[in-house]
CSV table of C-alpha atoms and ligand atoms in Angstrom, one decimal:
chain,number,residue,atom,x,y,z
A,1,MET,CA,-46.5,-11.9,44.5
A,2,ASN,CA,-46.4,-14.6,47.2
A,3,ASP,CA,-50.1,-15.0,48.2
A,4,SER,CA,-49.3,-17.4,51.0
A,5,TYR,CA,-47.4,-14.6,52.8
A,6,ILE,CA,-50.3,-12.1,52.7
A,7,ASN,CA,-53.0,-14.7,53.4
A,8,GLY,CA,-50.8,-16.0,56.3
A,9,LEU,CA,-50.6,-12.5,57.7
A,10,LEU,CA,-54.4,-11.9,57.5
A,11,ASP,CA,-55.0,-15.3,59.2
A,12,PHE,CA,-52.4,-14.6,61.9
A,13,ILE,CA,-54.0,-11.2,62.7
A,14,ASN,CA,-57.5,-12.7,62.8
A,15,CYS,CA,-56.4,-15.4,65.1
A,16,SER,CA,-54.6,-12.9,67.4
A,17,PRO,CA,-57.1,-10.5,68.9
A,18,VAL,CA,-54.8,-9.6,71.9
A,19,ASN,CA,-51.2,-10.3,73.1
A,20,PHE,CA,-51.9,-13.7,74.6
A,21,TRP,CA,-53.5,-14.9,71.5
A,22,ALA,CA,-50.7,-13.6,69.3
A,23,VAL,CA,-48.3,-15.7,71.3
A,24,LYS,CA,-50.6,-18.7,71.0
A,25,SER,CA,-50.7,-18.2,67.2
A,26,ALA,CA,-46.9,-17.8,67.1
A,27,VAL,CA,-46.4,-21.0,69.2
A,28,GLU,CA,-48.7,-23.0,66.9
A,29,LEU,CA,-46.7,-21.9,63.8
A,30,LEU,CA,-43.4,-22.7,65.6
A,31,GLU,CA,-44.6,-26.2,66.7
A,32,ALA,CA,-46.0,-27.0,63.3
A,33,ASN,CA,-42.5,-26.3,62.0
A,34,GLY,CA,-40.5,-28.5,64.4
A,35,PHE,CA,-39.7,-26.0,67.2
A,36,GLU,CA,-40.0,-27.6,70.7
A,37,ARG,CA,-41.2,-26.0,73.9
A,38,PHE,CA,-38.5,-25.3,76.5
A,39,ASP,CA,-39.7,-24.5,80.0
A,40,ALA,CA,-37.5,-21.7,81.4
A,41,ALA,CA,-37.9,-23.3,84.9
A,42,LEU,CA,-36.1,-26.4,83.8
A,43,PRO,CA,-32.3,-26.9,83.0
A,44,ILE,CA,-31.6,-26.0,79.4
A,45,GLY,CA,-29.6,-29.1,78.5
A,46,LYS,CA,-27.3,-29.2,75.4
A,47,CYS,CA,-27.7,-26.7,72.6
A,48,ASN,CA,-26.5,-28.4,69.4
A,49,ALA,CA,-26.4,-27.1,65.8
A,50,GLY,CA,-29.8,-27.5,64.2
A,51,ASP,CA,-31.8,-27.5,67.5
A,52,LYS,CA,-35.0,-25.6,67.3
A,53,PHE,CA,-36.8,-24.5,70.4
A,54,TYR,CA,-38.9,-21.7,71.9
A,55,VAL,CA,-39.7,-20.3,75.4
A,56,THR,CA,-42.6,-18.2,76.5
A,57,LYS,CA,-42.9,-15.8,79.4
A,58,ASN,CA,-46.3,-14.9,81.0
A,59,ASP,CA,-47.9,-16.5,77.9
A,60,SER,CA,-47.6,-13.0,76.3
A,61,SER,CA,-44.0,-13.0,75.0
A,62,VAL,CA,-42.2,-15.7,73.1
A,63,TYR,CA,-38.5,-16.3,72.2
A,64,ALA,CA,-37.6,-18.8,69.5
A,65,PHE,CA,-34.1,-20.1,68.7
A,66,LYS,CA,-32.5,-22.1,65.8
A,67,ILE,CA,-29.0,-23.0,66.9
A,68,GLY,CA,-26.3,-22.4,64.2
A,69,LYS,CA,-23.3,-24.5,63.2
A,70,LYS,CA,-20.9,-22.0,64.7
A,71,ALA,CA,-21.0,-21.6,68.5
A,72,VAL,CA,-22.8,-18.6,69.8
A,73,ALA,CA,-19.6,-17.4,71.4
A,74,GLU,CA,-17.8,-17.4,68.1
A,75,ASN,CA,-20.4,-16.1,65.6
A,76,GLY,CA,-22.8,-14.3,67.9
A,77,PHE,CA,-26.5,-14.5,66.9
A,78,HIS,CA,-28.9,-12.8,64.5
A,79,ILE,CA,-32.0,-11.6,66.3
A,80,ILE,CA,-35.2,-10.1,65.0
A,81,CYS,CA,-37.5,-8.5,67.7
A,82,ALA,CA,-41.1,-7.3,67.5
A,83,HIS,CA,-44.0,-7.0,70.0
A,84,SER,CA,-47.2,-8.8,70.7
A,85,ASP,CA,-49.3,-6.0,72.2
A,86,SER,CA,-51.3,-3.3,70.5
A,87,PRO,CA,-53.3,-0.4,71.9
A,88,THR,CA,-56.7,-1.4,73.2
A,89,PHE,CA,-59.0,-1.2,76.3
A,90,ARG,CA,-58.5,-3.3,79.4
A,91,ILE,CA,-61.6,-4.3,81.3
A,92,LYS,CA,-61.5,-3.1,84.9
A,93,PRO,CA,-62.5,-5.3,87.9
A,94,ASN,CA,-66.2,-5.2,88.7
A,95,PRO,CA,-66.8,-3.6,85.3
A,96,GLU,CA,-70.6,-3.5,85.1
A,97,ILE,CA,-72.1,0.0,85.3
A,98,VAL,CA,-75.9,-0.1,85.4
A,99,SER,CA,-78.1,2.8,84.4
A,100,GLY,CA,-81.8,2.9,84.8
A,101,VAL,CA,-84.1,3.7,81.9
A,102,ALA,CA,-87.6,5.1,81.8
A,103,ASP,CA,-89.6,1.9,81.5
A,104,GLY,CA,-87.9,0.2,84.5
A,105,GLY,CA,-85.3,-1.6,82.4
A,106,CYS,CA,-81.5,-1.1,82.7
A,107,ILE,CA,-78.7,-0.5,80.2
A,108,VAL,CA,-75.3,-2.1,81.2
A,109,ARG,CA,-72.0,-0.5,80.2
A,110,LEU,CA,-68.5,-1.8,81.0
A,111,ASN,CA,-65.8,0.1,82.9
A,112,THR,CA,-62.5,0.0,81.0
A,113,GLU,CA,-59.1,1.7,81.0
A,114,VAL,CA,-57.0,2.5,77.9
A,115,TYR,CA,-54.0,0.3,77.2
A,116,GLY,CA,-51.3,2.1,75.2
A,117,GLY,CA,-51.7,5.1,72.8
A,118,ALA,CA,-54.9,4.3,71.1
A,119,ILE,CA,-56.6,6.7,68.6
A,120,LEU,CA,-59.8,6.6,70.7
A,121,ASN,CA,-62.4,7.7,68.2
A,122,THR,CA,-61.6,4.9,65.8
A,123,TRP,CA,-63.0,2.5,68.4
A,124,PHE,CA,-66.5,4.1,68.2
A,125,ASP,CA,-69.5,2.6,66.4
A,126,ARG,CA,-68.1,-0.8,65.5
A,127,PRO,CA,-68.8,-4.3,66.8
A,128,LEU,CA,-66.4,-5.2,69.6
A,129,SER,CA,-65.8,-8.3,71.8
A,130,VAL,CA,-63.4,-9.4,74.5
A,131,ALA,CA,-60.3,-11.7,74.5
A,132,GLY,CA,-57.5,-12.4,77.0
A,133,ARG,CA,-57.1,-14.9,79.8
A,134,VAL,CA,-58.8,-15.9,83.0
A,135,MET,CA,-57.4,-17.5,86.2
A,136,LEU,CA,-59.4,-20.4,87.6
A,137,ARG,CA,-59.4,-21.7,91.1
A,138,THR,CA,-57.1,-24.7,91.8
A,139,ASP,CA,-55.9,-26.7,94.9
A,140,ASN,CA,-52.6,-24.8,94.9
A,141,PRO,CA,-52.8,-21.1,95.6
A,142,MET,CA,-49.5,-20.5,94.0
A,143,GLU,CA,-50.6,-22.0,90.7
A,144,PRO,CA,-54.0,-20.8,89.5
A,145,LYS,CA,-55.0,-22.3,86.2
A,146,SER,CA,-54.6,-19.9,83.3
A,147,VAL,CA,-57.1,-20.3,80.4
A,148,LEU,CA,-57.2,-18.2,77.2
A,149,VAL,CA,-60.6,-16.9,76.3
A,150,ARG,CA,-62.0,-15.2,73.3
A,151,ILE,CA,-65.6,-14.4,72.7
A,152,GLU,CA,-66.0,-14.5,68.9
A,153,ARG,CA,-69.4,-12.9,68.5
A,154,PRO,CA,-69.8,-9.1,68.7
A,155,LEU,CA,-70.6,-8.4,72.4
A,156,MET,CA,-70.5,-4.6,72.7
A,157,GLN,CA,-70.2,-1.3,71.1
A,158,ILE,CA,-68.9,2.2,72.0
A,159,SER,CA,-71.6,4.4,70.6
A,160,ASN,CA,-71.0,8.0,69.5
A,161,LEU,CA,-73.2,11.0,70.6
A,162,ALA,CA,-75.5,12.0,67.8
A,163,ILE,CA,-74.4,15.0,65.8
A,164,HIS,CA,-77.7,16.7,66.8
A,165,PHE,CA,-76.4,17.0,70.4
A,166,ASN,CA,-73.0,18.3,69.2
A,167,ARG,CA,-73.0,20.3,66.0
A,168,GLN,CA,-69.3,20.9,66.4
A,169,VAL,CA,-68.4,17.2,66.4
A,170,ASN,CA,-66.6,17.5,63.0
A,171,ASP,CA,-64.4,20.3,64.4
A,172,GLY,CA,-62.8,17.9,66.8
A,173,VAL,CA,-63.9,16.5,70.1
A,174,LYS,CA,-62.0,16.1,73.3
A,175,LEU,CA,-62.7,12.6,74.7
A,176,SER,CA,-62.7,11.5,78.3
A,177,LYS,CA,-61.3,8.0,78.7
A,178,GLN,CA,-63.6,7.5,81.7
A,179,LYS,CA,-66.8,9.0,80.3
A,180,ASP,CA,-66.9,8.8,76.5
A,181,THR,CA,-65.3,5.4,75.7
A,182,LEU,CA,-67.4,3.0,77.8
A,183,PRO,CA,-68.9,0.2,75.7
A,184,ILE,CA,-72.6,-0.8,75.9
A,185,LEU,CA,-73.0,-4.5,76.8
A,186,ALA,CA,-76.6,-5.3,77.6
A,187,LEU,CA,-80.2,-4.4,78.2
A,188,VAL,CA,-81.5,-6.1,81.3
A,189,ASN,CA,-84.7,-6.0,83.3
A,190,ASP,CA,-83.2,-5.1,86.7
A,191,ARG,CA,-79.9,-4.5,88.4
A,192,LEU,CA,-79.7,-8.1,89.8
A,193,GLU,CA,-79.5,-9.4,86.2
A,194,ALA,CA,-76.5,-7.1,85.5
A,195,ASP,CA,-74.5,-8.7,88.3
A,196,ASN,CA,-71.3,-10.3,86.8
A,197,ALA,CA,-73.0,-10.0,83.3
A,198,LEU,CA,-69.6,-10.1,81.5
A,199,LEU,CA,-68.1,-12.8,83.8
A,200,LYS,CA,-71.1,-15.0,83.2
A,201,VAL,CA,-70.4,-15.1,79.5
A,202,VAL,CA,-66.7,-15.5,80.0
A,203,ALA,CA,-67.1,-18.4,82.6
A,204,LYS,CA,-69.5,-20.2,80.3
A,205,GLU,CA,-67.0,-19.8,77.4
A,206,VAL,CA,-64.3,-21.6,79.5
A,207,GLY,CA,-66.8,-24.2,80.7
A,208,GLY,CA,-66.9,-23.0,84.4
A,209,GLU,CA,-69.0,-21.1,86.9
A,210,VAL,CA,-68.6,-17.4,87.8
A,211,GLY,CA,-67.2,-18.5,91.2
A,212,ASP,CA,-64.4,-20.4,89.5
A,213,VAL,CA,-62.9,-17.3,87.9
A,214,ILE,CA,-60.7,-15.6,90.4
A,215,ASP,CA,-59.3,-12.9,88.1
A,216,PHE,CA,-58.8,-11.9,84.5
A,217,ASP,CA,-56.7,-10.0,81.9
A,218,LEU,CA,-59.4,-9.2,79.4
A,219,TYR,CA,-59.2,-6.6,76.6
A,220,LEU,CA,-61.5,-5.3,73.8
A,221,TYR,CA,-60.9,-6.1,70.2
A,222,ASP,CA,-62.6,-5.3,66.9
A,223,THR,CA,-64.5,-8.3,65.6
A,224,THR,CA,-64.3,-7.2,61.9
A,225,PRO,CA,-61.7,-9.4,60.2
A,226,ALA,CA,-58.6,-8.2,58.5
A,227,CYS,CA,-58.8,-7.7,54.7
A,228,THR,CA,-57.0,-6.3,51.6
A,229,PHE,CA,-58.4,-3.4,49.6
A,230,GLY,CA,-57.5,-1.1,46.7
A,231,LEU,CA,-57.9,-1.2,43.0
A,232,SER,CA,-55.4,-4.1,42.8
A,233,ASN,CA,-55.8,-5.3,46.4
A,234,GLU,CA,-52.5,-3.6,47.2
A,235,PHE,CA,-53.4,-2.4,50.7
A,236,ILE,CA,-54.1,-4.2,54.0
A,237,SER,CA,-56.8,-3.0,56.4
A,238,ALA,CA,-56.6,-4.5,59.8
A,239,GLY,CA,-56.2,-3.9,63.5
A,240,ARG,CA,-52.9,-4.6,65.2
A,241,ILE,CA,-50.7,-4.4,62.0
A,242,ASP,CA,-48.4,-2.7,64.5
A,243,ASP,CA,-46.8,-4.9,65.4
A,244,LEU,CA,-48.3,-8.3,64.4
A,245,SER,CA,-47.2,-7.7,60.8
A,246,MET,CA,-43.5,-7.7,62.0
A,247,VAL,CA,-44.1,-10.6,64.3
A,248,HIS,CA,-45.5,-12.6,61.3
A,249,ALA,CA,-42.7,-11.5,59.1
A,250,GLY,CA,-40.1,-12.6,61.7
A,251,LEU,CA,-41.8,-16.0,62.2
A,252,THR,CA,-42.2,-16.6,58.5
A,253,ALA,CA,-38.5,-15.8,58.0
A,254,LEU,CA,-37.4,-18.0,60.9
A,255,ILE,CA,-39.5,-21.0,59.6
A,256,ASN,CA,-38.3,-20.5,55.9
A,257,SER,CA,-34.6,-19.8,56.5
A,258,ASP,CA,-31.8,-22.4,56.4
A,259,GLU,CA,-32.5,-25.5,58.6
A,260,LEU,CA,-28.8,-25.6,59.6
A,261,PRO,CA,-27.6,-21.9,59.6
A,262,GLU,CA,-24.0,-20.8,60.1
A,263,THR,CA,-25.1,-18.3,62.8
A,264,THR,CA,-27.7,-18.9,65.5
A,265,GLN,CA,-31.1,-17.3,64.7
A,266,VAL,CA,-33.3,-15.7,67.3
A,267,LEU,CA,-36.8,-14.3,67.2
A,268,ALA,CA,-38.0,-12.3,70.2
A,269,VAL,CA,-41.6,-11.2,70.5
A,270,PHE,CA,-41.9,-9.0,73.6
A,271,ASP,CA,-45.1,-7.8,75.3
A,272,ASN,CA,-45.9,-4.3,76.7
A,273,GLU,CA,-44.0,-2.3,74.1
A,274,GLU,CA,-47.0,0.1,74.0
A,275,THR,CA,-46.7,0.9,77.7
A,276,GLY,CA,-42.9,1.3,77.9
A,277,SER,CA,-41.6,-2.3,78.0
A,278,GLN,CA,-40.7,-2.3,81.7
A,279,THR,CA,-42.2,-5.7,82.6
A,280,LYS,CA,-40.7,-9.2,83.1
A,281,GLN,CA,-42.1,-10.1,79.6
A,282,GLY,CA,-41.1,-6.7,78.0
A,283,ALA,CA,-38.0,-5.7,76.2
A,284,GLY,CA,-36.7,-4.0,79.4
A,285,SER,CA,-36.5,-7.4,81.1
A,286,PRO,CA,-33.2,-9.3,81.5
A,287,PHE,CA,-35.1,-12.5,80.6
A,288,LEU,CA,-33.7,-12.7,77.0
A,289,SER,CA,-30.1,-11.9,78.0
A,290,HIS,CA,-30.4,-14.7,80.6
A,291,LEU,CA,-31.6,-17.1,77.9
A,292,ILE,CA,-28.7,-16.2,75.6
A,293,ARG,CA,-26.3,-16.6,78.5
A,294,ARG,CA,-27.7,-20.0,79.3
A,295,ILE,CA,-27.3,-21.1,75.7
A,296,VAL,CA,-23.7,-19.9,75.6
A,297,MET,CA,-23.0,-21.8,78.8
A,298,ALA,CA,-24.8,-24.9,77.5
A,299,GLN,CA,-22.3,-24.8,74.6
A,300,GLY,CA,-19.5,-24.9,77.1
A,301,GLY,CA,-18.8,-21.2,77.2
A,302,ASP,CA,-18.4,-18.8,80.2
A,303,TRP,CA,-19.0,-15.2,81.0
A,304,ASP,CA,-16.3,-14.1,78.6
A,305,SER,CA,-17.9,-16.2,75.8
A,306,TYR,CA,-21.2,-14.5,76.5
A,307,CYS,CA,-19.7,-11.0,76.2
A,308,ARG,CA,-18.0,-12.0,73.0
A,309,ALA,CA,-21.3,-13.3,71.6
A,310,ILE,CA,-22.9,-9.9,72.2
A,311,GLU,CA,-20.1,-8.2,70.4
A,312,LYS,CA,-20.7,-10.5,67.4
A,313,ALA,CA,-24.5,-10.2,67.5
A,314,PHE,CA,-26.8,-8.1,65.3
A,315,MET,CA,-30.3,-7.0,66.0
A,316,ILE,CA,-33.2,-6.0,63.7
A,317,SER,CA,-35.7,-4.3,65.9
A,318,ALA,CA,-38.8,-4.6,63.8
A,319,ASP,CA,-41.7,-2.2,64.6
A,320,ASN,CA,-43.8,-0.5,62.1
A,321,ALA,CA,-42.9,2.9,60.7
A,322,HIS,CA,-45.0,5.9,59.5
A,323,ALA,CA,-45.8,5.9,55.8
A,324,TRP,CA,-46.1,9.3,54.2
A,325,HIS,CA,-49.8,10.3,54.3
A,326,PRO,CA,-50.8,12.3,51.2
A,327,ASN,CA,-53.5,14.3,53.2
A,328,TYR,CA,-51.0,15.5,55.8
A,329,SER,CA,-47.7,16.2,54.0
A,330,GLU,CA,-46.9,19.1,56.4
A,331,LYS,CA,-46.4,16.6,59.2
A,332,TYR,CA,-43.5,14.8,57.5
A,333,ASP,CA,-39.9,15.5,57.1
A,334,PRO,CA,-39.3,17.6,53.9
A,335,THR,CA,-36.9,15.3,52.2
A,336,ASN,CA,-37.7,11.8,53.5
A,337,HIS,CA,-41.1,10.4,52.5
A,338,PRO,CA,-41.3,6.6,53.0
A,339,VAL,CA,-44.3,5.4,51.0
A,340,LEU,CA,-46.6,2.4,51.2
A,341,GLY,CA,-45.2,-0.2,48.8
A,342,GLY,CA,-41.7,1.2,48.8
A,343,GLY,CA,-40.2,-1.4,51.1
A,344,PRO,CA,-39.0,-1.6,54.7
A,345,VAL,CA,-38.1,1.6,56.4
A,346,ILE,CA,-34.9,2.3,58.4
A,347,LYS,CA,-35.7,4.7,61.3
A,348,PHE,CA,-33.3,7.4,62.5
A,349,ASN,CA,-33.5,9.9,65.3
A,350,ALA,CA,-30.8,12.4,66.4
A,351,ALA,CA,-31.8,11.9,70.1
A,352,GLN,CA,-31.2,8.2,69.6
A,353,LYS,CA,-34.9,7.1,70.3
A,354,TYR,CA,-34.0,4.6,67.6
A,355,ALA,CA,-31.0,2.3,67.7
A,356,SER,CA,-30.1,2.9,64.0
A,357,ASP,CA,-26.8,4.5,63.2
A,358,ALA,CA,-24.9,4.7,59.9
A,359,GLN,CA,-23.2,1.4,60.6
A,360,SER,CA,-26.3,-0.6,61.5
A,361,ALA,CA,-28.3,1.0,58.7
A,362,ALA,CA,-25.5,0.1,56.2
A,363,VAL,CA,-25.8,-3.5,57.3
A,364,PHE,CA,-29.6,-3.6,56.9
A,365,ALA,CA,-29.4,-1.7,53.5
A,366,GLN,CA,-26.9,-4.3,52.2
A,367,ILE,CA,-29.2,-7.1,53.4
A,368,CYS,CA,-32.1,-5.6,51.5
A,369,GLU,CA,-29.9,-5.2,48.4
A,370,ARG,CA,-28.9,-8.8,48.5
A,371,ALA,CA,-32.5,-9.9,48.9
A,372,GLY,CA,-33.5,-7.7,45.9
A,373,VAL,CA,-35.8,-5.6,48.1
A,374,PRO,CA,-36.1,-1.8,48.0
A,375,TYR,CA,-35.8,0.1,51.3
A,376,GLN,CA,-36.5,3.6,52.6
A,377,ARG,CA,-35.5,5.9,55.4
A,378,PHE,CA,-37.6,7.7,58.0
A,379,VAL,CA,-36.8,10.7,60.2
A,380,ASN,CA,-39.3,12.9,62.0
A,381,HIS,CA,-40.2,16.4,61.0
A,382,SER,CA,-38.0,18.3,63.4
A,383,ASP,CA,-41.0,20.0,65.1
A,384,VAL,CA,-42.8,16.6,65.7
A,385,ALA,CA,-41.7,14.5,68.7
A,386,GLY,CA,-42.4,11.0,67.2
A,387,GLY,CA,-42.2,7.7,69.0
A,388,SER,CA,-39.7,5.2,70.4
A,389,THR,CA,-39.4,1.4,70.2
A,390,LEU,CA,-37.7,-1.8,71.3
A,391,GLY,CA,-34.1,-1.5,70.1
A,392,ASN,CA,-32.5,0.8,72.6
A,393,ILE,CA,-34.5,-0.7,75.5
A,394,LEU,CA,-33.2,-4.2,74.7
A,395,ALA,CA,-29.7,-2.8,74.2
A,396,SER,CA,-29.6,-1.9,77.9
A,397,SER,CA,-29.4,-5.6,78.7
A,398,LEU,CA,-27.8,-6.8,75.4
A,399,PRO,CA,-25.6,-4.0,74.1
A,400,MET,CA,-25.3,-5.2,70.5
A,401,ARG,CA,-25.3,-3.5,67.2
A,402,GLY,CA,-28.7,-3.1,65.7
A,403,VAL,CA,-31.1,-1.2,63.5
A,404,ASP,CA,-34.6,0.0,64.1
A,405,MET,CA,-36.8,-0.6,61.1
A,406,GLY,CA,-40.4,-1.5,60.2
A,407,ASN,CA,-42.8,-1.6,57.3
A,408,PRO,CA,-44.6,1.7,56.6
A,409,VAL,CA,-48.2,2.0,57.9
A,410,LEU,CA,-50.9,4.7,57.9
A,411,ALA,CA,-53.0,5.5,60.9
A,412,MET,CA,-50.7,3.9,63.4
A,413,HIS,CA,-52.6,2.9,66.6
A,414,SER,CA,-56.0,3.3,64.9
A,415,VAL,CA,-58.2,0.3,65.6
A,416,ARG,CA,-57.7,-0.3,61.8
A,417,GLU,CA,-54.4,0.5,60.3
A,418,THR,CA,-53.4,0.6,56.7
A,419,ALA,CA,-50.3,-1.2,55.2
A,420,SER,CA,-49.1,-2.5,51.9
A,421,VAL,CA,-49.3,-6.1,50.6
A,422,LYS,CA,-46.0,-5.8,48.7
A,423,ASP,CA,-44.1,-4.4,51.7
A,424,HIS,CA,-45.0,-7.6,53.7
A,425,GLU,CA,-43.3,-9.8,51.1
A,426,TYR,CA,-40.3,-7.5,50.8
A,427,CYS,CA,-39.8,-7.6,54.6
A,428,ILE,CA,-40.0,-11.4,54.8
A,429,LYS,CA,-37.4,-11.7,52.0
A,430,ALA,CA,-35.1,-9.3,53.8
A,431,PHE,CA,-35.5,-11.2,57.1
A,432,ILE,CA,-34.8,-14.6,55.5
A,433,GLN,CA,-31.6,-13.1,53.9
A,434,PHE,CA,-30.5,-11.7,57.4
A,435,TYR,CA,-31.1,-15.1,59.1
A,436,ASN,CA,-29.1,-16.9,56.4
A,437,LEU,CA,-26.0,-14.7,56.6
B,1,LIG,CO1,-45.2,-0.9,67.5
């Protein structure tokens, strides 16, 4: 067992409470390993074998490249993609909701909206805080200053209704996203004290005044750190395993693969997968295809070379898969039960919600075999709709061969998901093998 892989993952998740911080964590790892920042607004310059660089978009997606010995037009590129975002709650503008209490004091709640497909009840009764970014006033209206912010201490909680008020609570409860999931932030003496209560804490954290903060992208996160559990510490318990475990596996593989590979290696970490990918920093954006084209042209190629590069390329779209849950066997396909610890999972869907087909799955299976890693297959129970992911969305701008895969997890989109320690190591080994081919 490679402990550095699993400890690296736990650290990565703990340092990445939301999308912006996940990208910051990724950038720190890349820079520590010799990748240089490239600003997409500047000319790209030459792209020579062995060059290592990365680009960010909106500070919430990141694209890293290691240029291979063979020109991109000749050998294509090997790309792993994953996503930086996870289901959470976004803080609305003017969020403080003040309610009077009997003795004249007030209780302050925060107004939020749900981001992505969260299992709402898992967010109840646990210490939460906020992280994201704020925009500060500058002299240039077109360029407000963006500052990442994270309050580390627990700041709020979404509290359940006591069972005494709802004896049917264990028979299932329908939750309103506007009424039931508002977190409690403070007890104050009067309404004036509640004014900008959250913004005051956030402004202080970034060393400014409330008036300096023009706007924010702030989200809730669970302050309880990631950990392993189980008789032999064989499981991982953490928020955002989907998809930070795949982001971490891709990064670790990129950093540990050959320094001078035959084929150019690419890692793309998109934002907004959980809300459909249709943003400038999502997999539906042409941003990555533009970057690939710029690299091809920097190597002396033209439009024809770019199209040839896509034909030679191969994509691993890495997003977590559903592990077989022993309590709910009836929800799963009768003959395919990917289990925790059984290795990476190739995902198939007849309606092509996943990019995998026999050809791309055969490629990935042989990569796993070469890496000495077991692999599994997932299909939905035919009466269950299932999800979708990055692969086919990216294929609309980069129509390349590719497979949809991911490590198996339980309780996907819970505030705390469950994964396997062994699978993480398996996945990194398979990814390194892929990059080195
Ligand atoms: Co995902």
